[in-house]
Amino acid sequence: MAGHNEPEYFVKARNSGRTVVKDPPKLDLDAYIANYKGKTRLDRLLLIGTSSTFLYLEALKAAIAEAKLGKDTGRYNDVVSTLQEFAPTDPDAKPDLGWLDRTTKQVKAETDRLELELKGYKNNLIKESIRMGYDDLGQHYHRIGELGNSSRAYWKMRDYCTTPSHIVIMSLRLINVSIDQNNWLAVQSNVQKLRSQMQKFPDNERIAAKLSAAMGLAHLASGYYKEATESFIETDQRMVSAKLDDPNDEEAYNEVMTPNDIAVYGGLCALASMSRDELQKRVLENSSFRNYLELEPHIRRAISFFVSSKYSACLSILESYKADYLLDIHLQRHLPELYFRIRSKAIRQYFIPFSCVTLSALALAFNADESNMEHELTSMINRGNLDARIDLVDRVLVANTVDERRKVHDEALTMAKDYERTAHLRILRMEILNAGLEVRTAKGQGSLMGLGGQDGFSNGGMDTFMGGLGQSRGGLRSGGRFL
């Protein structure tokens, strides 16, 4: 829903540089959020509520309802205060003090009970009971939003893991907490630790799929799009058949992302970082990742169009889904850079066969205004993504040509000068030796003396002197024998 009068919140958000999505998205909010479980549901609803001028009220009211199903009172207060900025008269914009009081008491009682139980387990020195106590405490802290305490509980749990399955449970939960904390280094570290011991774990294919997805997400968040692509396309296809509505289905990973997300993240990162040949062989012909692409056919079509040099059709598809991707919790921050790289690569590929192209032809080919195309080309040239120059008089993009004949001559002259200099230094070295000017280290001294030492020029000093000329003593003798 969106009115002509944009809420003041979005005006302030846009002025402060935050993302505001004005276009209506294609997604159905209820169907979209039903695919997830756990903390990410509330986080995604809150992001949509603070970013979309069409869905903000619906998303924020759904976020409040979602928060009241859990026990994270701090997050509930954040959502309510956000809704107050949009619609202060809405009934949901007033905090439910009764629910807050009851939940706070329940959380405190549960925390005290779990800590008391853990203390008893430690007194009894039963490792399995201590492990389970830390596990219960970590999950409790995660549910109430105390991610730091949850992470510490799982780290302490590590010392009491006695079987490979215990290590898997602990590591996967620690990875999920780290993702919620946006601690991507911790995510990568724990993924690598689990991968180094994969042979020990039962059902390691299921684990490997989640590890690949988590590692891809960590690379995406860090801006390493090629590495993110490698991880996403390696994700085992068994996650595709997971039942997202079944909380007991261990194949699902929808507390973090869904198979549809893997298709979108992997497809966009591949378009931004891979060549056309790589896209064809490693993405479209990838038997495992193809199953993910079938869930998002528009991503598959966009990649196919790019491989077929139909850049306008590819970019048109991506542009039509831009509003949806800007409302994704993991894509929003990276989408402008991803789209810029995809368009830049498309423009470079289009420009390769030509020595010059008019700006009007480029604007027509890429469905852009001529002035916007000029600005985009200027940005590409300044960033080193396009080796060309713009002729503003004739409104033409001209390729920078290289005179191969002159290039060969310059390389030959440089090589001749280097050879002459090396020969001069070698002759100088020979003359120094013949004249007996080399000062050797006196017997009994433990190290060579440098320039300015008591004995004048030592071997080390001579090497330093020769090094200043660009060649060390060893370098002067390379390539031939002189004595």
CSV table of N, CA and C in Angstrom, one decimal, residues 348-452:
chain,number,residue,atom,x,y,z
A,348,ARG,N,30.7,-3.9,-21.9
A,348,ARG,CA,32.0,-4.3,-22.4
A,348,ARG,C,31.9,-5.3,-23.5
A,349,GLN,N,31.1,-6.3,-23.2
A,349,GLN,CA,30.9,-7.4,-24.2
A,349,GLN,C,30.3,-6.9,-25.5
A,350,TYR,N,29.3,-6.0,-25.4
A,350,TYR,CA,28.6,-5.4,-26.5
A,350,TYR,C,29.6,-4.5,-27.4
A,351,PHE,N,30.6,-3.8,-26.7
A,351,PHE,CA,31.5,-2.9,-27.3
A,351,PHE,C,32.7,-3.5,-28.0
A,352,ILE,N,33.0,-4.8,-27.6
A,352,ILE,CA,34.2,-5.5,-28.1
A,352,ILE,C,34.3,-5.4,-29.6
A,353,PRO,N,33.3,-5.7,-30.4
A,353,PRO,CA,33.5,-5.8,-31.9
A,353,PRO,C,33.7,-4.5,-32.5
A,354,PHE,N,33.5,-3.4,-31.8
A,354,PHE,CA,33.5,-2.0,-32.5
A,354,PHE,C,34.7,-1.2,-32.1
A,355,SER,N,35.1,-0.3,-33.0
A,355,SER,CA,36.1,0.7,-32.6
A,355,SER,C,35.5,1.9,-32.1
A,356,CYS,N,34.2,2.2,-32.4
A,356,CYS,CA,33.5,3.3,-31.9
A,356,CYS,C,32.0,3.0,-32.0
A,357,VAL,N,31.2,3.6,-31.0
A,357,VAL,CA,29.8,3.4,-31.0
A,357,VAL,C,29.2,4.7,-30.6
A,358,THR,N,28.1,5.1,-31.2
A,358,THR,CA,27.4,6.4,-30.8
A,358,THR,C,26.7,6.1,-29.4
A,359,LEU,N,26.6,7.2,-28.6
A,359,LEU,CA,26.0,7.0,-27.4
A,359,LEU,C,24.5,6.7,-27.5
A,360,SER,N,23.9,7.2,-28.6
A,360,SER,CA,22.5,7.0,-28.8
A,360,SER,C,22.2,5.5,-29.1
A,361,ALA,N,23.2,4.9,-29.9
A,361,ALA,CA,23.0,3.4,-30.1
A,361,ALA,C,23.2,2.6,-28.9
A,362,LEU,N,24.1,3.0,-28.0
A,362,LEU,CA,24.3,2.3,-26.7
A,362,LEU,C,23.0,2.5,-25.9
A,363,ALA,N,22.5,3.7,-25.8
A,363,ALA,CA,21.3,3.9,-25.0
A,363,ALA,C,20.1,3.1,-25.5
A,364,LEU,N,20.0,3.0,-26.8
A,364,LEU,CA,18.9,2.2,-27.4
A,364,LEU,C,19.1,0.7,-27.1
A,365,ALA,N,20.4,0.2,-27.2
A,365,ALA,CA,20.6,-1.2,-26.9
A,365,ALA,C,20.4,-1.6,-25.5
A,366,PHE,N,20.6,-0.7,-24.6
A,366,PHE,CA,20.5,-1.0,-23.1
A,366,PHE,C,19.3,-0.3,-22.5
A,367,ASN,N,18.3,0.2,-23.3
A,367,ASN,CA,17.1,0.7,-22.7
A,367,ASN,C,17.4,1.8,-21.7
A,368,ALA,N,18.2,2.8,-22.0
A,368,ALA,CA,18.6,3.8,-21.1
A,368,ALA,C,18.5,5.2,-21.8
A,369,ASP,N,18.4,6.2,-21.0
A,369,ASP,CA,18.4,7.6,-21.5
A,369,ASP,C,19.9,7.9,-21.9
A,370,GLU,N,20.1,8.7,-22.9
A,370,GLU,CA,21.4,9.0,-23.4
A,370,GLU,C,22.3,9.7,-22.4
A,371,SER,N,21.7,10.6,-21.6
A,371,SER,CA,22.5,11.3,-20.6
A,371,SER,C,22.9,10.3,-19.5
A,372,ASN,N,22.0,9.4,-19.1
A,372,ASN,CA,22.3,8.4,-18.1
A,372,ASN,C,23.3,7.4,-18.6
A,373,MET,N,23.3,7.1,-19.9
A,373,MET,CA,24.3,6.2,-20.4
A,373,MET,C,25.7,6.9,-20.4
A,374,GLU,N,25.7,8.2,-20.7
A,374,GLU,CA,27.0,8.9,-20.6
A,374,GLU,C,27.5,8.9,-19.2
A,375,HIS,N,26.7,9.1,-18.2
A,375,HIS,CA,27.1,9.1,-16.8
A,375,HIS,C,27.6,7.7,-16.5
A,376,GLU,N,26.9,6.6,-16.9
A,376,GLU,CA,27.3,5.3,-16.6
A,376,GLU,C,28.7,4.9,-17.2
A,377,LEU,N,28.8,5.3,-18.5
A,377,LEU,CA,30.1,5.1,-19.2
A,377,LEU,C,31.3,5.8,-18.5
A,378,THR,N,31.0,7.0,-18.1
A,378,THR,CA,32.0,7.8,-17.4
A,378,THR,C,32.5,7.1,-16.1
A,379,SER,N,31.5,6.6,-15.4
A,379,SER,CA,31.8,5.9,-14.1
A,379,SER,C,32.6,4.6,-14.4
A,380,MET,N,32.3,3.9,-15.5
A,380,MET,CA,33.0,2.7,-15.8
A,380,MET,C,34.4,3.0,-16.2
A,381,ILE,N,34.6,4.1,-17.0
A,381,ILE,CA,36.0,4.5,-17.4
A,381,ILE,C,36.8,4.9,-16.2
A,382,ASN,N,36.2,5.6,-15.3
A,382,ASN,CA,36.9,6.1,-14.1
A,382,ASN,C,37.3,4.9,-13.2
A,383,ARG,N,36.5,3.9,-13.2
A,383,ARG,CA,36.8,2.7,-12.3
A,383,ARG,C,37.7,1.7,-13.0
A,384,GLY,N,38.0,2.0,-14.3
A,384,GLY,CA,38.9,1.1,-15.0
A,384,GLY,C,38.2,-0.1,-15.6
A,385,ASN,N,36.9,-0.1,-15.6
A,385,ASN,CA,36.1,-1.2,-16.2
A,385,ASN,C,35.9,-1.2,-17.7
A,386,LEU,N,36.3,0.0,-18.3
A,386,LEU,CA,36.1,0.1,-19.7
A,386,LEU,C,37.3,0.9,-20.3
A,387,ASP,N,38.0,0.3,-21.2
A,387,ASP,CA,39.2,0.9,-21.9
A,387,ASP,C,38.7,1.7,-23.1
A,388,ALA,N,38.2,2.9,-22.9
A,388,ALA,CA,37.7,3.7,-24.0
A,388,ALA,C,37.7,5.1,-23.5
A,389,ARG,N,37.3,6.0,-24.5
A,389,ARG,CA,37.1,7.4,-24.1
A,389,ARG,C,35.8,7.9,-24.8
A,390,ILE,N,35.3,9.0,-24.3
A,390,ILE,CA,34.0,9.5,-24.8
A,390,ILE,C,34.3,10.8,-25.5
A,391,ASP,N,33.9,10.8,-26.8
A,391,ASP,CA,33.9,12.1,-27.6
A,391,ASP,C,32.6,12.8,-27.4
A,392,LEU,N,32.7,13.9,-26.6
A,392,LEU,CA,31.4,14.6,-26.3
A,392,LEU,C,31.0,15.5,-27.4
A,393,VAL,N,31.8,15.8,-28.4
A,393,VAL,CA,31.5,16.6,-29.5
A,393,VAL,C,30.6,15.8,-30.5
A,394,ASP,N,31.1,14.6,-30.9
A,394,ASP,CA,30.4,13.8,-31.8
A,394,ASP,C,29.5,12.8,-31.1
A,395,ARG,N,29.5,12.8,-29.7
A,395,ARG,CA,28.6,11.9,-28.9
A,395,ARG,C,28.9,10.4,-29.3
A,396,VAL,N,30.2,10.1,-29.2
A,396,VAL,CA,30.7,8.7,-29.6
A,396,VAL,C,31.6,8.2,-28.5
A,397,LEU,N,31.4,6.9,-28.3
A,397,LEU,CA,32.4,6.1,-27.4
A,397,LEU,C,33.4,5.5,-28.3
A,398,VAL,N,34.7,5.9,-28.1
A,398,VAL,CA,35.8,5.4,-28.9
A,398,VAL,C,36.7,4.5,-28.1
A,399,ALA,N,37.0,3.4,-28.7
A,399,ALA,CA,37.9,2.4,-28.1
A,399,ALA,C,39.4,2.9,-28.1
A,400,ASN,N,40.1,2.7,-27.0
A,400,ASN,CA,41.5,3.1,-27.0
A,400,ASN,C,42.3,2.0,-27.7
A,401,THR,N,42.9,2.4,-28.8
A,401,THR,CA,43.7,1.4,-29.6
A,401,THR,C,45.1,1.5,-29.2
A,402,VAL,N,45.8,0.3,-29.4
A,402,VAL,CA,47.2,0.2,-29.0
A,402,VAL,C,48.0,0.0,-30.3
A,403,ASP,N,49.0,0.8,-30.5
A,403,ASP,CA,49.9,0.6,-31.7
A,403,ASP,C,50.9,-0.5,-31.4
A,404,GLU,N,50.6,-1.7,-31.9
A,404,GLU,CA,51.4,-2.8,-31.6
A,404,GLU,C,52.8,-2.7,-32.1
A,405,ARG,N,53.1,-2.0,-33.2
A,405,ARG,CA,54.4,-1.8,-33.7
A,405,ARG,C,55.2,-1.0,-32.7
A,406,ARG,N,54.6,0.1,-32.3
A,406,ARG,CA,55.3,0.9,-31.3
A,406,ARG,C,55.5,0.2,-30.0
A,407,LYS,N,54.6,-0.6,-29.6
A,407,LYS,CA,54.7,-1.3,-28.4
A,407,LYS,C,55.9,-2.3,-28.4
A,408,VAL,N,56.1,-2.9,-29.6
A,408,VAL,CA,57.2,-3.9,-29.7
A,408,VAL,C,58.5,-3.1,-29.7
A,409,HIS,N,58.6,-1.9,-30.4
A,409,HIS,CA,59.8,-1.1,-30.4
A,409,HIS,C,60.1,-0.7,-29.0
A,410,ASP,N,59.1,-0.2,-28.2
A,410,ASP,CA,59.4,0.3,-26.8
A,410,ASP,C,59.9,-0.9,-26.0
A,411,GLU,N,59.3,-2.1,-26.1
A,411,GLU,CA,59.8,-3.2,-25.3
A,411,GLU,C,61.2,-3.5,-25.7
A,412,ALA,N,61.6,-3.5,-27.0
A,412,ALA,CA,63.0,-3.8,-27.4
A,412,ALA,C,63.9,-2.8,-26.9
A,413,LEU,N,63.6,-1.5,-26.9
A,413,LEU,CA,64.5,-0.4,-26.3
A,413,LEU,C,64.6,-0.6,-24.8
A,414,THR,N,63.6,-0.9,-24.2
A,414,THR,CA,63.7,-1.2,-22.7
A,414,THR,C,64.6,-2.4,-22.4
A,415,MET,N,64.5,-3.4,-23.2
A,415,MET,CA,65.3,-4.6,-23.0
A,415,MET,C,66.8,-4.3,-23.3
A,416,ALA,N,67.0,-3.5,-24.3
A,416,ALA,CA,68.4,-3.1,-24.7
A,416,ALA,C,69.1,-2.2,-23.6
A,417,LYS,N,68.3,-1.3,-23.0
A,417,LYS,CA,68.8,-0.5,-21.9
A,417,LYS,C,69.1,-1.3,-20.7
A,418,ASP,N,68.2,-2.3,-20.4
A,418,ASP,CA,68.4,-3.2,-19.2
A,418,ASP,C,69.7,-4.0,-19.4
A,419,TYR,N,69.9,-4.5,-20.7
A,419,TYR,CA,71.1,-5.3,-21.0
A,419,TYR,C,72.3,-4.5,-20.8
A,420,GLU,N,72.3,-3.2,-21.3
A,420,GLU,CA,73.5,-2.3,-21.3
A,420,GLU,C,73.8,-2.0,-19.8
A,421,ARG,N,72.8,-1.8,-19.0
A,421,ARG,CA,73.1,-1.5,-17.6
A,421,ARG,C,73.6,-2.7,-16.9
A,422,THR,N,73.1,-3.9,-17.1
A,422,THR,CA,73.6,-5.1,-16.5
A,422,THR,C,75.0,-5.4,-16.9
A,423,ALA,N,75.3,-5.2,-18.2
A,423,ALA,CA,76.7,-5.4,-18.6
A,423,ALA,C,77.7,-4.4,-18.0
A,424,HIS,N,77.3,-3.2,-17.8
A,424,HIS,CA,78.1,-2.2,-17.2
A,424,HIS,C,78.4,-2.5,-15.7
A,425,LEU,N,77.4,-3.0,-15.0
A,425,LEU,CA,77.6,-3.4,-13.6
A,425,LEU,C,78.5,-4.6,-13.5
A,426,ARG,N,78.3,-5.5,-14.4
A,426,ARG,CA,79.2,-6.7,-14.4
A,426,ARG,C,80.7,-6.3,-14.7
A,427,ILE,N,80.9,-5.5,-15.6
A,427,ILE,CA,82.3,-5.0,-15.9
A,427,ILE,C,82.8,-4.3,-14.7
A,428,LEU,N,82.0,-3.4,-14.0
A,428,LEU,CA,82.4,-2.7,-12.9
A,428,LEU,C,82.8,-3.7,-11.8
A,429,ARG,N,82.1,-4.7,-11.6
A,429,ARG,CA,82.4,-5.7,-10.6
A,429,ARG,C,83.7,-6.4,-10.9
A,430,MET,N,83.9,-6.8,-12.1
A,430,MET,CA,85.2,-7.4,-12.5
A,430,MET,C,86.4,-6.5,-12.2
A,431,GLU,N,86.2,-5.2,-12.6
A,431,GLU,CA,87.3,-4.2,-12.4
A,431,GLU,C,87.6,-4.0,-10.9
A,432,ILE,N,86.6,-4.0,-10.0
A,432,ILE,CA,86.8,-3.9,-8.6
A,432,ILE,C,87.6,-5.1,-8.1
A,433,LEU,N,87.2,-6.3,-8.5
A,433,LEU,CA,88.0,-7.5,-8.1
A,433,LEU,C,89.4,-7.5,-8.6
A,434,ASN,N,89.6,-7.1,-9.8
A,434,ASN,CA,91.0,-7.1,-10.4
A,434,ASN,C,91.8,-6.0,-9.7
A,435,ALA,N,91.2,-4.9,-9.2
A,435,ALA,CA,92.0,-3.9,-8.6
A,435,ALA,C,92.2,-4.2,-7.1
A,436,GLY,N,91.7,-5.3,-6.6
A,436,GLY,CA,91.9,-5.6,-5.2
A,436,GLY,C,91.2,-4.7,-4.3
A,437,LEU,N,90.1,-4.1,-4.7
A,437,LEU,CA,89.3,-3.2,-3.8
A,437,LEU,C,88.3,-3.8,-2.9
A,438,GLU,N,88.2,-5.1,-3.1
A,438,GLU,CA,87.2,-5.8,-2.3
A,438,GLU,C,87.8,-6.0,-0.9
A,439,VAL,N,87.1,-5.6,0.2
A,439,VAL,CA,87.6,-5.8,1.5
A,439,VAL,C,86.8,-7.0,2.2
A,440,ARG,N,87.6,-7.9,2.6
A,440,ARG,CA,87.0,-9.2,3.1
A,440,ARG,C,86.9,-9.0,4.7
A,441,THR,N,86.0,-9.8,5.2
A,441,THR,CA,85.8,-9.8,6.7
A,441,THR,C,87.0,-10.4,7.4
A,442,ALA,N,87.5,-9.8,8.5
A,442,ALA,CA,88.6,-10.3,9.2
A,442,ALA,C,88.1,-11.6,9.9
A,443,LYS,N,89.1,-12.5,10.1
A,443,LYS,CA,88.7,-13.8,10.8
A,443,LYS,C,88.3,-13.5,12.2
A,444,GLY,N,87.3,-14.3,12.7
A,444,GLY,CA,86.8,-14.1,14.0
A,444,GLY,C,85.6,-13.2,14.2
A,445,GLN,N,85.3,-12.5,13.1
A,445,GLN,CA,84.1,-11.6,13.2
A,445,GLN,C,82.9,-12.5,12.8
A,446,GLY,N,81.8,-12.3,13.6
A,446,GLY,CA,80.7,-13.2,13.4
A,446,GLY,C,79.8,-12.7,12.3
A,447,SER,N,79.8,-11.5,11.9
A,447,SER,CA,78.9,-11.0,10.8
A,447,SER,C,79.6,-10.0,9.9
A,448,LEU,N,79.1,-9.8,8.8
A,448,LEU,CA,79.7,-8.9,7.8
A,448,LEU,C,79.5,-7.5,8.3
A,449,MET,N,80.4,-6.6,8.0
A,449,MET,CA,80.3,-5.2,8.4
A,449,MET,C,79.8,-4.4,7.2
A,450,GLY,N,79.0,-3.5,7.4
A,450,GLY,CA,78.4,-2.7,6.4
A,450,GLY,C,79.2,-1.4,6.1
A,451,LEU,N,78.6,-0.6,5.3
A,451,LEU,CA,79.2,0.7,5.0
A,451,LEU,C,79.4,1.5,6.3
A,452,GLY,N,80.5,2.2,6.4
A,452,GLY,CA,80.7,3.0,7.6
A,452,GLY,C,81.2,2.2,8.8
